[in-house]
Short mmCIF file of C-alpha atoms in Angstrom, two decimals:
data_model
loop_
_atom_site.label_atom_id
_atom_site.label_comp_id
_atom_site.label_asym_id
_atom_site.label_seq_id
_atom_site.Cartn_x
_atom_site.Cartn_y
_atom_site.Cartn_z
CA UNK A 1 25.12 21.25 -10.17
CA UNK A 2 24.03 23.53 -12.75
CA UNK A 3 22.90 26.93 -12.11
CA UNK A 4 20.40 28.21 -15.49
CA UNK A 5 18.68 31.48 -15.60
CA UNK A 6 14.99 30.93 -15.09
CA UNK A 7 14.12 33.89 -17.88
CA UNK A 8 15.66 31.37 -20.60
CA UNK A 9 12.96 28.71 -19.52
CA UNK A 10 9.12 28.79 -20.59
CA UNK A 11 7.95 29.45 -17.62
CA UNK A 12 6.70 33.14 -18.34
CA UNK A 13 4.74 34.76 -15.55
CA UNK A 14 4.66 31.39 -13.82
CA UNK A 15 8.29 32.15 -11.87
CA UNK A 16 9.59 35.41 -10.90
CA UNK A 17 12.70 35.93 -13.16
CA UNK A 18 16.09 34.55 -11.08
CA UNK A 19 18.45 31.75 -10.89
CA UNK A 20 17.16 28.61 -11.02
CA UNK A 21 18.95 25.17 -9.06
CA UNK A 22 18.40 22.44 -11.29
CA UNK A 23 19.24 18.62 -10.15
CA UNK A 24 18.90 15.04 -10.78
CA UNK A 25 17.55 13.60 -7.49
CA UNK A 26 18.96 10.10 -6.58
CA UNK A 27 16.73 7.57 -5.23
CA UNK A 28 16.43 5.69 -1.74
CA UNK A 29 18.94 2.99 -3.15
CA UNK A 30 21.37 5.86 -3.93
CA UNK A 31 21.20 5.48 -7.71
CA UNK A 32 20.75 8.94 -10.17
CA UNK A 33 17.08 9.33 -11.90
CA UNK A 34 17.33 9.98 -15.40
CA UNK A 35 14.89 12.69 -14.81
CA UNK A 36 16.09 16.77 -14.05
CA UNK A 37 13.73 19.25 -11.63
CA UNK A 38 15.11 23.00 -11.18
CA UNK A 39 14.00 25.27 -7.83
CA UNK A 40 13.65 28.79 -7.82
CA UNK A 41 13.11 31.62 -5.50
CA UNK A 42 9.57 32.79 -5.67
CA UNK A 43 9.10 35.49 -3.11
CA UNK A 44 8.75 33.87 0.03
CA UNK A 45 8.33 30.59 -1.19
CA UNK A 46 10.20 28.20 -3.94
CA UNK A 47 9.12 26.95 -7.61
CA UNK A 48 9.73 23.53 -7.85
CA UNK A 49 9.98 22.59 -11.62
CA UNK A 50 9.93 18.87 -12.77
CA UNK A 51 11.04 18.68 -16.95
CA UNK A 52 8.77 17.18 -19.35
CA UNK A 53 9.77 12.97 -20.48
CA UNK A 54 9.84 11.97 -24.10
CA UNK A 55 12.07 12.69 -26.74
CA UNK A 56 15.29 11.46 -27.86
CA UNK A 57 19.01 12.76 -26.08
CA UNK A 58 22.06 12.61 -28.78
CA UNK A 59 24.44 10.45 -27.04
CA UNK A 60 21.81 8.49 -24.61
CA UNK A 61 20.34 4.96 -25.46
CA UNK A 62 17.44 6.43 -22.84
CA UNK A 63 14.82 8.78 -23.63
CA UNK A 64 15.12 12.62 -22.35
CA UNK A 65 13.76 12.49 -18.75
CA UNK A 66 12.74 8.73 -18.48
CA UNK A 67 12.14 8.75 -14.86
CA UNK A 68 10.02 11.31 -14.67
CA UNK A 69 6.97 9.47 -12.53
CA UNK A 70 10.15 8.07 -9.93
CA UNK A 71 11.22 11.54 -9.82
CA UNK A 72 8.05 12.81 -9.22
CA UNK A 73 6.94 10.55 -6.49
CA UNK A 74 9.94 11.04 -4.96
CA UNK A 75 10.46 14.62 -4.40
CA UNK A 76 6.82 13.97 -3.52
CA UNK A 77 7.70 12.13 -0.49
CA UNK A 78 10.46 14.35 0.35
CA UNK A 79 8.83 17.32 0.48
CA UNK A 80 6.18 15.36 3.33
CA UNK A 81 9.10 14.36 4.93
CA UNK A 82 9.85 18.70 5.18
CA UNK A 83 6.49 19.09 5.98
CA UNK A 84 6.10 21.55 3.03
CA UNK A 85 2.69 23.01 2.08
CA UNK A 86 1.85 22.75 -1.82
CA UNK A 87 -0.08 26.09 -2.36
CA UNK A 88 -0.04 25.60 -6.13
CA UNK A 89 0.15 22.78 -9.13
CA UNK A 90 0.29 23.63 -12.65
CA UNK A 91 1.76 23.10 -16.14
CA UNK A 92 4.07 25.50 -17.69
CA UNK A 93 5.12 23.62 -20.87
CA UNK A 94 5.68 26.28 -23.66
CA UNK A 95 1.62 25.15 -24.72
CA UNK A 96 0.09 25.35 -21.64
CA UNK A 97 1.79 28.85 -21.07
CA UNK A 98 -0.47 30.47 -23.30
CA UNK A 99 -3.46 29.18 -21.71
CA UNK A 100 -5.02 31.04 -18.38
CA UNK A 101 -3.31 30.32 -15.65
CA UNK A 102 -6.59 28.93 -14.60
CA UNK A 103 -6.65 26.38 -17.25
CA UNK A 104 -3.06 24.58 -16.27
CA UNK A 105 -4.12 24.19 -12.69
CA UNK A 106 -3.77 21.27 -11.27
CA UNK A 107 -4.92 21.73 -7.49
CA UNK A 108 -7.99 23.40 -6.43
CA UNK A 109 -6.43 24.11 -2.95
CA UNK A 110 -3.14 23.99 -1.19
CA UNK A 111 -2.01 20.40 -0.23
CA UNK A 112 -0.32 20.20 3.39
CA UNK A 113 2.44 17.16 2.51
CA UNK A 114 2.48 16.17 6.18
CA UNK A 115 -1.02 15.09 6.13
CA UNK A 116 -0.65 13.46 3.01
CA UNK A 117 -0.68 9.17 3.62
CA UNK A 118 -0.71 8.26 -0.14
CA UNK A 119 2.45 9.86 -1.85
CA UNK A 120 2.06 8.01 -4.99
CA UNK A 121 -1.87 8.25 -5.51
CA UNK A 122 -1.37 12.21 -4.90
CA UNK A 123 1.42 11.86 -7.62
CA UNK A 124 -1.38 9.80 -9.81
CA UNK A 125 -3.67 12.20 -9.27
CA UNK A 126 -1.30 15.22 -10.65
CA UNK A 127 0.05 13.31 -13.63
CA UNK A 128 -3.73 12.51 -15.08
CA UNK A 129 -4.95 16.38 -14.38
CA UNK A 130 -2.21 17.06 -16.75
CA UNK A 131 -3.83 14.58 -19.69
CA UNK A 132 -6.73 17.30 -19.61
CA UNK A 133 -4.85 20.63 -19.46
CA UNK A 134 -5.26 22.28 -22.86
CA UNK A 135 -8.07 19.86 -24.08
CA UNK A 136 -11.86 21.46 -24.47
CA UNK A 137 -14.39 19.45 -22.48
CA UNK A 138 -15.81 17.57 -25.63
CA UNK A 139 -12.24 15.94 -25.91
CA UNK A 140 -12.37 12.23 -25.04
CA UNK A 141 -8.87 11.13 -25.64
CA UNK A 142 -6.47 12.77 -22.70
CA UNK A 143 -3.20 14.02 -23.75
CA UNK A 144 0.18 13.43 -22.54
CA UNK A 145 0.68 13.27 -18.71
CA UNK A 146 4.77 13.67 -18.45
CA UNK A 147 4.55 17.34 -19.14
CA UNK A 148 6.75 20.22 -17.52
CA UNK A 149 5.19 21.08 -14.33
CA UNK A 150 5.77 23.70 -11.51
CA UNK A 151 5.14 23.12 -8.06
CA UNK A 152 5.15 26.26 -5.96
CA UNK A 153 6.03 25.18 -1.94
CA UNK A 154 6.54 26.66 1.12
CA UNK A 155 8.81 24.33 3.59
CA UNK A 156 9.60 25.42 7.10
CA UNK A 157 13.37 26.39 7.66
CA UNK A 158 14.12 27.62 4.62
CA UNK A 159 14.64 31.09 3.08
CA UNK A 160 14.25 32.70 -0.28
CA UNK A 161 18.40 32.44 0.14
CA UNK A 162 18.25 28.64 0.80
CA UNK A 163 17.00 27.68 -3.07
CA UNK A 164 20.25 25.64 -3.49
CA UNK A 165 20.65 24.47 -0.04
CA UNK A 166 16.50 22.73 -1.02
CA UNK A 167 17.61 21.71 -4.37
CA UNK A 168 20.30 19.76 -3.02
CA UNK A 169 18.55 18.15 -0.08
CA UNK A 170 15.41 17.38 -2.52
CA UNK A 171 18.15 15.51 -4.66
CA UNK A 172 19.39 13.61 -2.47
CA UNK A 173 19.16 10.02 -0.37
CA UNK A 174 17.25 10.08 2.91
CA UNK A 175 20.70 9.19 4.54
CA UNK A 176 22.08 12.29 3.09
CA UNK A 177 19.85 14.59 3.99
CA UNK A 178 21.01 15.03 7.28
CA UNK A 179 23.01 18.02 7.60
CA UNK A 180 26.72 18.92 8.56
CA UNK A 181 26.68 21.80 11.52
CA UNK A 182 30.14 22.65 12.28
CA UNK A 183 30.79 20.97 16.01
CA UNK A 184 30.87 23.79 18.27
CA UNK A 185 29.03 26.50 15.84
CA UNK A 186 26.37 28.25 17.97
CA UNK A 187 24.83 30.81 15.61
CA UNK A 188 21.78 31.09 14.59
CA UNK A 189 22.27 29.43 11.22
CA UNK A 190 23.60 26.45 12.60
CA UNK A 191 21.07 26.02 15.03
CA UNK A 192 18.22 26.36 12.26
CA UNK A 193 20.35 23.15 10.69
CA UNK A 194 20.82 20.92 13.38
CA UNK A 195 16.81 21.55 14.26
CA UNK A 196 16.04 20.18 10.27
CA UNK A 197 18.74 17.44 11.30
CA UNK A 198 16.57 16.29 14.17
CA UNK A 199 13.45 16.50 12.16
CA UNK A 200 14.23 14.80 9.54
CA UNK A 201 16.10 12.13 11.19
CA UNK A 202 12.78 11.93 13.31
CA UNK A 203 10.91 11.63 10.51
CA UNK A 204 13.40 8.70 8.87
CA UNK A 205 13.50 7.05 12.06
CA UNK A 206 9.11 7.16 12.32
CA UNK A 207 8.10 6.66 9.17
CA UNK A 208 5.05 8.31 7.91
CA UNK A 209 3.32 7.63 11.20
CA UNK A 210 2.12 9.91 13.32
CA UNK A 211 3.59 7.93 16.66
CA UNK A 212 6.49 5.97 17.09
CA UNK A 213 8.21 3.95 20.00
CA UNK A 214 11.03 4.71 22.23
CA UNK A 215 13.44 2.42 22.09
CA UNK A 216 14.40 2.47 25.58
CA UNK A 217 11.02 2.15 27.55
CA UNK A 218 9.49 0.28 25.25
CA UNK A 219 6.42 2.56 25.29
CA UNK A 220 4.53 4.44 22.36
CA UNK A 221 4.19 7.86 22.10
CA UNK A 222 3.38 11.08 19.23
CA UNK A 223 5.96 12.14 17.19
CA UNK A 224 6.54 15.24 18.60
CA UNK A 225 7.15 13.73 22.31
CA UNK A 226 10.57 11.36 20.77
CA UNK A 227 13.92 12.55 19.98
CA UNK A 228 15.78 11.36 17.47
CA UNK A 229 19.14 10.39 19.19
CA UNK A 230 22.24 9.76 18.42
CA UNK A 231 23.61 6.69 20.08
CA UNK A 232 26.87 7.67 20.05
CA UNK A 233 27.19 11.20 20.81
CA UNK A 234 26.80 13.68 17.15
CA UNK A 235 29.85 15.67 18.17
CA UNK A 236 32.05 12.63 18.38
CA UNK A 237 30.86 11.21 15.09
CA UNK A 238 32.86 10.63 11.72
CA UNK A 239 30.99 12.03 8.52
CA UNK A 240 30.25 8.58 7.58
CA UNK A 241 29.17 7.50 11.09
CA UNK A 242 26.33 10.59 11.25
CA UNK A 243 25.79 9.40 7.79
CA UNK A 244 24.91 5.78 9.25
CA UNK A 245 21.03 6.55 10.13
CA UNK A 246 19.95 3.43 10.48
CA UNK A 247 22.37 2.12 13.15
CA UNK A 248 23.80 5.08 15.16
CA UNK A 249 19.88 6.89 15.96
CA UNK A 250 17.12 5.46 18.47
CA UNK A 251 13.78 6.93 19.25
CA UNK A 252 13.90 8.37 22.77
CA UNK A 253 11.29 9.90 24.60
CA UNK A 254 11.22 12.95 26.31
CA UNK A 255 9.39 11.39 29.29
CA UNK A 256 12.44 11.02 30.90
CA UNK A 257 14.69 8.04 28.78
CA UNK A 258 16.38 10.41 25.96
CA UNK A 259 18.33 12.68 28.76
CA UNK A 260 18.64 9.63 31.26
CA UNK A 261 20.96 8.03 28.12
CA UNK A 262 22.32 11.54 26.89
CA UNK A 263 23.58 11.67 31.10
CA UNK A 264 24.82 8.40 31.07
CA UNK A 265 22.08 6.54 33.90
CA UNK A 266 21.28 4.59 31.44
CA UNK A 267 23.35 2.77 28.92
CA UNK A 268 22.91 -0.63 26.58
CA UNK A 269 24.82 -3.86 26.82
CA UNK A 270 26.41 -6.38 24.24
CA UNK A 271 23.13 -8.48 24.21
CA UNK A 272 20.53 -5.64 24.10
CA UNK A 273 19.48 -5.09 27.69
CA UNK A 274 19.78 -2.04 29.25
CA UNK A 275 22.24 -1.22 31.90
CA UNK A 276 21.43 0.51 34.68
CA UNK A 277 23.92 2.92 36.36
CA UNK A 278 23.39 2.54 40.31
CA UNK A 279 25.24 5.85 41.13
CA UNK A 280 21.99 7.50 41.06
CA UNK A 281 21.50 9.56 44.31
CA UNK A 282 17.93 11.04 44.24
CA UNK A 283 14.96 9.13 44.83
CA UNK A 284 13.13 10.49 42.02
CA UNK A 285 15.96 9.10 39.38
CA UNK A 286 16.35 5.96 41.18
CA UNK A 287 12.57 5.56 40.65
CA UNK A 288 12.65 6.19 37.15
CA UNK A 289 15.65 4.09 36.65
CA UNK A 290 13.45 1.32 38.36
CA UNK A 291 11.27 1.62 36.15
CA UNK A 292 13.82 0.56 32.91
CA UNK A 293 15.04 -2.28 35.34
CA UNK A 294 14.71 -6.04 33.06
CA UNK A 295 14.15 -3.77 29.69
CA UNK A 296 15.99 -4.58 26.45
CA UNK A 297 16.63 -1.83 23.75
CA UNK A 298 14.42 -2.02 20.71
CA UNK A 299 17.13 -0.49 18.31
CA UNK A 300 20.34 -2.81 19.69
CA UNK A 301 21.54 -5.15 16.52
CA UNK A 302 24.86 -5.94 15.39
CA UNK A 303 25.40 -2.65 13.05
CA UNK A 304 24.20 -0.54 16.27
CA UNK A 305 26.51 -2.29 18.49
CA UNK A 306 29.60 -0.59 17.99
CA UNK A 307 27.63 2.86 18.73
CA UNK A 308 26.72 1.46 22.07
CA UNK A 309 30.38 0.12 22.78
CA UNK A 310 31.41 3.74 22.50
CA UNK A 311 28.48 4.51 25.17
CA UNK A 312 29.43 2.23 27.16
CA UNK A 313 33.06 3.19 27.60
CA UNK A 314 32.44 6.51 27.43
CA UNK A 315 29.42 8.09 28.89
CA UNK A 316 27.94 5.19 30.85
CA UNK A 317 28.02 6.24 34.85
CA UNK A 318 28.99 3.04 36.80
CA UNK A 319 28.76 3.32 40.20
#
């Protein structure tokens, strides 16, 4: 990480003067772009800058910032998977900063990322308005499109403090993103983490889909009505194993099948159908245990399995 002072960048009256985050983001395989954005502190919201491509680095057989349109799309897609709200687009190369601020927009309104179903033609769409900042309407010929560009953001969860905590979790892989809260840790700050944990592990485990399905009943439901849990319990996962999204998290839904596994009624065997515990003593469990009789679990496969061992042994009530 390297921390810059935003009032040694051309970005004029486009950032309020402060420290500046800047990263290289690595992609979904894991890899580092060849591409650098910064985020600063802007009031009560964050200035997201992406660097301009083009142009040789002494020392580098690649061109400065060759992944710019990766990076772009990317942090694009991570900021829908925050749910931030773009509020402003516009380009603060050391040209365009002597033009109205007007005149390097790039966004007529804000852009709520959530809503957004087309990450890459809204990055399209941002990289041509840039061809025509600076250029007078008789102009025919666009100009370059891989210029410096600030992104000003609002995301939910995160202070004007958190600039490096955003930095780093725009930088990184959608496994990494999920956050370490201390086991046990009950203040406020932790439980503000372990709520973006479950979101975004929500979000990983649903797509960009409004609905998803639990993996236990079988049946569809919004996002907001599924739980993103852990198969083996959080608190008794290694680093790695929390790190392990696609193999120790299910879809659950909160009709009823995420606390019936969190309790232990219901559990998942070595082939994929769920076990039922019969130690139930209400009627109204035993119905809804019924109910999940014959059922096999949609997330059981062989790197889950060892998650639903520990379930199993541990937390499964036989009677």
């Amino acid at each position: 990480m390297e921390a810059v002072d935003a009032s040694s960048s051309v970005i004029e009256d486009s950032v309020a003067i402060g420290r500046a985050v800047r990263r290289r983001a690595e992609g979904a395989d894991g890899k580092q772009l060849n591409a650098e954005f910064s985020v600063v502190a802007d009031g009560d919201a964050f200035s997201l800058i992406i660097e301009s491509a083009g142009g040789r680095v002494i020392g580098s057989d690649l061109p400065r910032n060759s992944d710019y349109v990766p990076l772009f799309e990317l942090l694009l897609g991570r900021l829908r998977e925050l749910e931030a709200v773009m509020s402003g687009a516009e380009v603060v190369s050391a040209n365009a900063t002597r033009l109205e601020a007007t005149e390097r927009q790039l966004i007529s309104s804000p852009i709520a990322m959530a809503n957004v179903s087309d990450i890459a033609r809204l990055r399209l769409d941002l990289t041509r308005a840039q061809g025509r900042v600076g250029l007078t309407s008789a102009s025919k010929k666009e100009g370059n499109n891989r210029k410096r560009v600030l992104l000003r953001i609002t995301v939910p969860d995160y202070a004007a403090s958190d600039a490096e905590q955003l930095a780093t979790d725009l930088s990184r892989s959608g496994a990494a993103l999920v956050a370490e809260a201390p086991v046990g840790e009950t203040d406020g700050h932790a439980r503000v983490k372990i709520r973006r944990e479950q979101a975004r592990l929500r979000r990983i485990l649903c797509g960009p889909g409004k609905t998803g399905v639990c993996a236990l009943c079988g049946h569809e439901f919004p996002t907001g009505l599924l739980v993103a849990a852990h198969i083996k319990k959080r608190q008794h996962c290694t680093p790695d194993e929390r790190r392990d999204l696609s193999n120790v998290a299910m879809l659950a839904c909160t009709f009823g099948c995420d606390a019936l596994y969190e309790d232990g009624w219901v559990s998942v065997d070595d082939s994929g159908q769920l076990l039922i515990s019969d130690a139930a003593t209400t009627p109204a469990v035993r119905d809804r245990l019924a109910a999940l009789m014959g059922l096999a679990c949609g997330a059981h496969k062989v790197g889950s399995e060892p998650y639903f061992a520990w379930h199993r042994s541990t937390v499964f009530r036989r009677g």
